[in-house]
Structure formats: structure tokens, C-alpha cells
Coordinates of C-alpha atoms (C1' of nucleotides) in Angstrom, one line a residue:
Chain W
X281 CA -98.4 14.4 198.9
X282 CA -101.0 11.8 198.1
X283 CA -102.4 8.5 200.3
X284 CA -102.5 5.6 197.9
X285 CA -105.6 3.6 197.4
X286 CA -103.9 0.9 199.2
X287 CA -104.1 2.8 202.2
X288 CA -107.2 4.5 202.0
X289 CA -108.8 0.9 201.7
X290 CA -107.1 -0.1 204.9
X291 CA -108.8 3.0 206.4
X292 CA -112.2 2.3 204.7
X293 CA -112.1 -1.5 205.9
X294 CA -111.5 -0.3 209.5
X295 CA -114.2 2.2 209.5
X296 CA -116.3 -1.0 208.9
X297 CA -114.9 -3.1 211.3
X298 CA -115.1 -0.1 213.9
X299 CA -118.9 0.0 213.1
X300 CA -119.5 -3.7 213.3
X301 CA -117.8 -4.4 216.9
X302 CA -120.8 -5.9 218.2
X303 CA -120.3 -8.8 215.7
X304 CA -118.0 -11.8 216.4
X305 CA -116.4 -11.1 212.7
X306 CA -116.9 -9.6 209.8
X307 CA -116.0 -11.3 206.3
X308 CA -113.9 -10.1 203.3
X309 CA -116.5 -10.2 201.2
X310 CA -118.8 -8.3 203.2
X311 CA -116.4 -5.2 203.4
X312 CA -115.5 -5.6 199.8
X313 CA -119.0 -5.5 198.6
X314 CA -119.9 -2.1 201.3
X315 CA -116.7 -0.4 200.2
X316 CA -116.1 -1.2 196.6
X317 CA -113.1 -2.8 197.1
X318 CA -111.4 -5.3 195.1
X319 CA -112.0 -8.5 197.1
X320 CA -108.4 -10.4 196.3
X321 CA -106.8 -7.1 196.7
X322 CA -108.6 -6.3 200.2
X323 CA -107.3 -9.8 201.2
X324 CA -103.8 -8.8 201.2
X325 CA -104.4 -5.5 203.2
X326 CA -106.5 -7.1 205.5
X327 CA -103.9 -9.5 206.3
X328 CA -101.1 -7.1 206.5
X329 CA -103.3 -5.2 209.3
X330 CA -103.7 -8.3 210.9
X331 CA -99.6 -9.6 211.0
X332 CA -99.5 -5.8 212.3
X333 CA -101.4 -6.7 215.4
X334 CA -104.3 -4.4 214.4
X335 CA -106.8 -7.1 213.1
X336 CA -107.4 -10.5 214.3
X337 CA -109.1 -13.0 212.4
X338 CA -111.0 -16.4 212.5
X339 CA -110.4 -18.9 209.7
X340 CA -113.0 -21.4 208.4
X341 CA -116.9 -21.3 207.2
X342 CA -117.9 -18.7 209.7
X343 CA -114.6 -16.4 209.2
X344 CA -114.1 -13.3 209.3
X345 CA -112.0 -10.2 210.7
X346 CA -112.2 -8.1 213.6
X347 CA -110.5 -5.3 215.3
X348 CA -107.7 -6.8 217.7
X349 CA -108.1 -3.9 220.4
X350 CA -110.5 -1.5 221.3
X351 CA -111.5 1.2 218.4
X352 CA -110.2 4.0 220.9
X353 CA -106.9 2.5 220.8
X354 CA -105.8 2.4 217.2
X355 CA -105.0 5.8 215.6
X356 CA -105.0 6.7 211.9
X357 CA -101.5 7.8 212.1
X358 CA -100.3 4.1 212.9
X359 CA -102.3 2.4 210.5
X360 CA -101.3 4.9 207.8
X361 CA -97.3 4.4 208.5
X362 CA -98.1 0.8 208.7
X363 CA -99.3 0.9 205.0
X364 CA -97.6 4.0 203.7
X365 CA -94.8 4.2 205.4
X366 CA -93.4 8.0 206.5
X367 CA -96.3 10.7 207.3
X368 CA -93.6 13.3 206.5
X369 CA -93.3 14.7 203.0
X370 CA -89.7 14.1 202.7
X371 CA -88.0 11.5 204.9
X372 CA -85.3 13.6 206.2
X373 CA -87.9 15.0 208.6
X374 CA -89.5 11.8 209.4
X375 CA -89.5 10.8 212.8
X376 CA -90.2 6.9 212.4
X377 CA -88.6 6.6 208.8
X378 CA -85.5 9.1 208.7
X379 CA -83.6 9.2 205.9
X380 CA -80.4 11.5 205.0
X381 CA -81.1 13.6 202.0
X382 CA -79.1 14.9 199.1
X383 CA -79.2 18.9 200.2
X384 CA -75.8 20.3 201.0
X385 CA -76.4 20.5 204.4
X386 CA -79.4 19.2 206.6
X387 CA -79.0 21.5 209.5
X388 CA -78.9 24.6 207.6
X389 CA -81.6 23.5 205.3
X390 CA -84.7 26.1 204.9
X391 CA -87.0 23.8 203.1
X392 CA -86.3 21.1 206.1
X393 CA -87.5 23.5 208.6
X394 CA -90.8 24.2 206.5
X395 CA -91.2 20.4 206.0
X396 CA -90.8 19.8 209.6
X397 CA -93.7 22.1 210.4
X398 CA -96.1 20.2 207.5
X399 CA -95.0 16.9 209.2
X400 CA -96.3 18.3 212.4
X401 CA -99.4 19.7 211.3
X402 CA -100.0 16.2 209.8
X403 CA -99.3 14.3 212.6
X404 CA -101.3 16.3 214.7
X405 CA -104.6 15.2 213.1
X406 CA -103.7 11.9 212.4
X407 CA -102.3 11.0 215.6
X408 CA -105.5 12.3 217.5
X409 CA -107.8 10.8 215.2
X410 CA -108.8 7.3 216.2
X411 CA -110.7 4.3 214.8
X412 CA -113.4 5.3 217.1
X413 CA -113.9 9.1 216.4
X414 CA -113.9 7.8 212.1
X415 CA -116.5 5.6 213.0
X416 CA -118.2 8.8 215.3
X417 CA -117.8 11.1 212.3
X418 CA -119.4 8.6 210.3
X419 CA -122.3 8.3 212.0
X420 CA -122.8 12.0 212.6
X421 CA -122.8 12.3 208.8
X422 CA -125.3 10.0 208.4
X423 CA -127.5 12.1 210.7
X424 CA -127.4 9.8 213.6
X425 CA -126.8 10.5 216.9
X426 CA -123.3 10.2 218.0
X427 CA -123.4 10.2 221.8
X428 CA -126.6 10.0 223.1
X429 CA -125.7 12.1 226.0
X430 CA -125.6 15.3 224.0
X431 CA -129.1 15.2 223.5
X432 CA -130.0 15.0 227.3
X433 CA -132.3 18.3 228.1
Chain T
X102 CA -97.7 11.2 201.6
X103 CA -94.5 12.2 200.1
X104 CA -93.4 15.3 198.0
X105 CA -91.5 13.8 194.9
X106 CA -87.7 14.7 194.3
X107 CA -88.9 16.6 191.3
X108 CA -90.9 19.1 194.0
X109 CA -87.9 18.8 196.3
X110 CA -85.6 20.2 193.5
X111 CA -88.1 22.9 192.7
X112 CA -88.0 24.3 196.0
X113 CA -84.5 24.2 196.5
X114 CA -83.6 26.0 192.9
X115 CA -86.2 28.5 194.3
X116 CA -84.5 29.1 197.8
X117 CA -81.0 29.7 195.7
X118 CA -83.1 32.0 193.6
X119 CA -84.3 33.6 196.3
X120 CA -81.1 34.3 198.5
X121 CA -79.8 35.7 195.1
X122 CA -82.4 38.3 193.9
X123 CA -79.5 40.8 194.2
X124 CA -77.7 39.2 190.9
X125 CA -79.6 39.6 187.2
X126 CA -79.8 35.8 186.6
X127 CA -78.4 32.7 187.9
X128 CA -77.1 29.8 185.8
X129 CA -79.0 26.8 185.7
X130 CA -75.3 25.2 186.3
X131 CA -74.6 27.3 189.4
X132 CA -78.1 26.0 191.3
X133 CA -77.3 22.7 190.1
X134 CA -73.8 22.6 192.0
X135 CA -74.9 23.9 194.8
X136 CA -77.9 22.0 195.4
X137 CA -76.5 18.6 194.0
X138 CA -79.4 18.1 191.6
X139 CA -78.7 16.7 188.2
X140 CA -78.4 19.5 185.5
X141 CA -80.3 18.2 182.7
X142 CA -83.4 17.1 185.2
X143 CA -83.2 20.7 186.7
X144 CA -83.8 22.2 183.5
X145 CA -86.8 20.7 182.9
X146 CA -88.2 21.9 186.3
X147 CA -86.8 25.2 186.0
X148 CA -88.5 25.6 182.5
X149 CA -91.7 24.6 183.7
X150 CA -91.4 27.2 186.9
X151 CA -90.9 29.8 183.9
X152 CA -93.9 28.7 181.6
X153 CA -96.1 28.8 184.8
X154 CA -94.9 32.3 185.0
X155 CA -92.8 31.7 188.7
X156 CA -89.8 32.3 186.9
X157 CA -87.8 34.5 183.9
X158 CA -84.9 33.6 181.9
X159 CA -82.3 35.1 179.6
X160 CA -81.0 33.1 177.1
X161 CA -77.5 33.1 175.6
X162 CA -73.9 33.4 177.1
X163 CA -75.2 35.7 180.0
X164 CA -78.1 33.7 180.8
X165 CA -80.0 32.3 183.5
X166 CA -83.0 32.5 185.5
X167 CA -84.4 34.8 188.1
X168 CA -87.7 34.9 189.8
X169 CA -90.4 36.7 188.1
X170 CA -91.9 38.2 191.4
X171 CA -91.1 39.2 194.6
X172 CA -90.0 36.5 196.6
X173 CA -92.7 37.4 199.3
X174 CA -95.4 36.6 196.4
X175 CA -94.4 33.3 195.9
X176 CA -95.8 30.6 198.3
X177 CA -94.8 26.9 198.7
X178 CA -98.3 25.9 198.0
X179 CA -98.4 27.3 194.5
X180 CA -95.3 25.7 193.4
X181 CA -96.2 22.3 195.1
X182 CA -99.9 22.1 193.4
X183 CA -97.6 23.2 190.1
X184 CA -95.1 20.4 190.2
X185 CA -97.0 17.9 192.4
X186 CA -100.9 18.6 191.7
X187 CA -103.2 18.1 194.9
X188 CA -101.8 19.1 198.4
X189 CA -104.8 16.9 199.6
X190 CA -103.8 13.5 200.5
X191 CA -107.0 12.4 198.6
X192 CA -108.2 14.1 195.7
X193 CA -111.9 13.7 197.0
X194 CA -111.1 16.4 199.4
X195 CA -109.0 18.6 197.3
X196 CA -109.7 22.2 196.2
X197 CA -107.8 22.7 192.9
X198 CA -107.9 19.2 192.0
X199 CA -111.2 17.7 193.1
X200 CA -111.9 14.0 192.0
X201 CA -115.1 11.7 192.9
X202 CA -113.6 8.7 195.0
X203 CA -114.8 5.1 194.7
X204 CA -116.4 5.1 198.0
X205 CA -120.3 4.4 198.8
X206 CA -121.3 8.0 199.5
X207 CA -118.9 10.9 199.9
X208 CA -121.4 12.9 202.0
X209 CA -121.4 10.7 204.7
X210 CA -117.4 9.5 204.1
X211 CA -115.9 9.6 207.8
X212 CA -112.4 9.3 206.3
X213 CA -113.0 11.9 203.6
X214 CA -114.0 14.3 206.9
X215 CA -110.7 13.2 208.5
X216 CA -108.8 14.0 205.0
X217 CA -110.1 17.4 204.9
X218 CA -108.7 18.3 208.1
X219 CA -105.6 17.0 207.1
X220 CA -105.8 19.0 203.9
X221 CA -106.6 21.8 205.8
X222 CA -103.9 21.4 208.1
X223 CA -101.2 21.2 204.9
X224 CA -102.3 24.1 203.4
X225 CA -102.3 26.5 206.2
X226 CA -98.7 25.9 206.6
X227 CA -97.8 25.9 202.8
X228 CA -99.9 28.8 201.9
X229 CA -98.2 31.0 204.6
X230 CA -95.0 30.2 203.8
X231 CA -93.5 32.1 200.7
X232 CA -90.1 32.0 199.1
X233 CA -88.9 35.0 201.1
X234 CA -89.7 33.2 204.2
X235 CA -87.9 30.3 203.2
X236 CA -84.8 32.3 202.9
X237 CA -85.2 33.9 206.2
X238 CA -85.2 30.5 207.7
X239 CA -82.3 29.5 205.8
X240 CA -80.5 32.4 206.9
X241 CA -81.4 32.0 210.4
X242 CA -79.9 28.3 210.5
X243 CA -76.9 29.6 208.8
X244 CA -76.6 31.9 211.8
X245 CA -77.0 35.0 210.3
X246 CA -79.3 37.8 211.1
X247 CA -82.6 37.5 209.4
X248 CA -83.6 41.0 210.2
X249 CA -80.9 43.1 211.6
X250 CA -83.7 45.5 213.0
X251 CA -84.0 42.6 215.7
X252 CA -80.5 43.3 216.8
X253 CA -81.3 47.4 217.8
X254 CA -80.7 48.2 221.1
Chain Y
dG124 C1' -70.6 37.8 161.5
dC125 C1' -68.6 34.3 164.3
dT126 C1' -68.3 31.5 168.3
dA127 C1' -68.9 30.2 172.8
dT128 C1' -72.1 29.2 176.1
dA129 C1' -76.4 29.6 177.9
dC130 C1' -81.5 28.3 177.8
dT131 C1' -85.2 25.2 175.0
dC132 C1' -87.9 21.6 173.5
dT133 C1' -89.1 16.8 172.7
dA134 C1' -88.3 12.4 172.8
dT135 C1' -86.4 8.0 175.2
dC136 C1' -85.7 4.8 178.9
dA137 C1' -84.7 2.0 183.0
dA138 C1' -86.5 1.4 187.5
dA139 C1' -89.8 1.7 190.7
dA140 C1' -94.2 1.8 192.7
dC141 C1' -98.9 0.9 192.3
dA142 C1' -103.1 -1.8 191.6
dG143 C1' -104.8 -5.7 191.0
dT144 C1' -105.3 -11.0 189.5
dA145 C1' -104.1 -15.9 190.6
dG146 C1' -103.5 -20.2 192.3
dA147 C1' -102.5 -23.7 195.8
dG148 C1' -103.0 -24.4 200.2
dT149 C1' -104.9 -24.2 205.5
dT150 C1' -108.7 -24.3 208.7
dA151 C1' -113.3 -25.0 210.6
dA152 C1' -118.4 -25.0 211.5
dT153 C1' -121.8 -27.8 209.7
Chain E
dA129 C1' -116.6 -35.0 204.0
dT130 C1' -117.9 -30.7 202.5
dT131 C1' -117.7 -26.3 202.1
dA132 C1' -116.7 -21.4 202.5
dA133 C1' -114.1 -18.8 204.7
dC134 C1' -108.9 -16.8 205.5
dT135 C1' -103.7 -17.7 204.0
dC136 C1' -99.6 -17.5 201.4
dT137 C1' -96.9 -16.5 197.6
dA138 C1' -96.3 -15.2 193.2
dC139 C1' -97.0 -13.0 189.0
dT140 C1' -98.4 -9.2 185.8
dG141 C1' -99.8 -5.1 183.4
dT142 C1' -99.7 0.1 183.9
dT143 C1' -98.2 4.5 186.0
dT144 C1' -95.0 7.3 187.6
dT145 C1' -90.8 9.0 188.8
dG146 C1' -86.0 10.3 187.8
dA147 C1' -83.4 10.9 184.8
dT148 C1' -80.6 11.1 179.9
dA149 C1' -80.2 12.5 175.3
dG150 C1' -79.7 15.2 171.1
dA151 C1' -81.0 18.8 168.0
dG152 C1' -82.3 23.4 168.2
dT153 C1' -82.7 28.6 169.6
dA154 C1' -81.0 32.7 171.4
dT155 C1' -77.3 36.5 172.9
dA156 C1' -73.1 38.7 174.6
dG157 C1' -68.7 39.7 173.1
dC158 C1' -65.2 39.7 169.9

DNA sequence: GCTATACTCTATCAAAACAGTAGAGTTAAT
DNA sequence: ATTAACTCTACTGTTTTGATAGAGTATAGC
């Protein structure tokens, strides 16, 4: 039931980019340094996110990456689906990547029924959480104020 | 986020064994036939479940496997943990298989925070569902009566 | 006891996935 | 023109996965 390192790196990169929406772009090198990710590996991942329309980039000496849309619009579910494929533990219960399995009768499969519940549980979390919220959580854990309004008397 | 075929086969075998608690034992061949699982591969898996104390076996000409404890006592979580390892998507949030990750500071990691939620969601389902319930679901889907008491007027 | 048929144990193996490296190319600010 | 960034494609070593194979051990029934 694991997320690959590739997927984890993608999320870590998005976290950095989400924390830096004030800047024009962020360089790969910066992300790589901040998050301990091999630079050449990260290049591939960021490019994939760009091709998919989640990031945009600027080339040349002042180049780098930035989020293409608002951090509130990007869910972790879409990112993981892009990098990893199905969120479902078995593809015979996947919404977006359905594949037939080898069991005698899918319609009567008890395991399938349970795995549907697991899939729903996973999707419920990951489709709800956006990059913006990811950043909020990070700020919260940093001991910073996530939302100053919470502190109004 | 996938379950391996090995893990799926284990669950399918347990389903068959759970449906046949009236019999002394069930032969590997029978399970293999019923569930379309390569026999020699299934042998390994069943043996692993035996070594772990989930199944017991009888050797020789009237041999086969059976559940060691009541189907109500065996959760899918323990089976999957045995065959697959951690239920958590990243091992830095795993209860039973914790491993440190490469992020700069685990305590302040926003991703870790989200992945904890995912882990909880998965565990909540899989620790609740037993082999007995797996069989109930299968019977339900078969159109059979899961619990005859439901039909008392 | 012999035999047939089951489980048991260990080894091996091919293919795929994973994680990372490499090199040559393109773009753009200075 | 130079430099420092992204881009594109290919390759490579390692691990995991999904099996297959063979020799061995137990046991019911005759």
C-alpha cells in the first residue's frame, strides 16, 4: 500500500512551491537542497508535473518552476494519480484506472467489496486535501500562525 | 498505493477457507482451482500464513489447510501486514513498521501529517473487517441470506 | 510396509518497477 | 556571447514481484 519515493518527492516539491507563491519562480536546485532530493531525479518529476499542467516553468538564467493554478485548486489526489496511477489498492475497484481482475466473479467478490471501502477512505482524504492545506499544516507544525484571523479576540 | 497479487491471493484463500469452516481441511488444489491462483505460488503463501499462526495444516493424503482460529478473530489488517508490510503509504507514519524518512524535519512535515490521516483511514477499515465479515459480504453478494434472523417476521 | 497424494522447504529465474545518472540540447537574462 | 537555468531522451543498476522447479516429509488406506 505504498507511495513511491517519486510520488513523495512530487508532494514535497509542491509543498515548497506552495510555500513560495510570492516568488516569481523557484529553482530546481533550491527545492532539491531544501528537501534532500537528488536534483536530476527531481528534474524529471517537475517536468512531468509541468506537462500535466500542474506547474509552469521559466527557462534561462532566471528560470524555475511555479504552481500553474492556485494552491487551493490542486488536490493531492490528482498529483498522486498522475505520478503513481490508481489510488485504489486493487485496480478492479479503481474509478479512474479500472482493470479486470482474475477472481472468478467480480460482482460477487467479497474482497472487492472491502477494497471499495478502503479506496473510498483513501480518496476521501486525498481529494479533500489541497496544496494550500498542505502548506497550512506545515505552517501549523512550524508553530507559526496558519490563519491570523484565528487569533482575533 | 497498491496491494500486491501475493496479498490479494492470501485474502482470496482466506475467503475460501472461511467459507468452508465446516470441512476438516481444504486442499491447496481446491483453492487454486476456485480462485484461479497458480498452485505452486499459492503453496508458498499458505505456508507463510501457517508459519504466522493464521492457518493450520494437515499433511498426507487427506491433507489441506484450515483457519487456526475463528474467522471472527482474523482481521484483514493483520493478514495484509504480514504479507505486505506496512499499511501506511509512507513508512515514516507506520505504527508497526516505522522508518525514518529523508525529509528535513519529520516533526514539521506537512506531508507526514496528511499521510497520517490516510493511514488512519486505511487502518480503520482493515482492522474492523474480519474474515467472517469478508465471508458475509461474499454471501450477501451471492444473493444468499447472510443472517437468517434478518428474515424472521 | 507400500503407495499415492498431500503439504514443506529451498532455490532459482524472468520481467517489471524503482531510483537514480548522464549527456546533449534549448532558452533567456545579463 | 556567456552563463545558468530548464528539457528531452536514454540508459543502468538494484530490488521487488510473480512465479516455477525439485527434492523431501508426512499420512491415510490398503
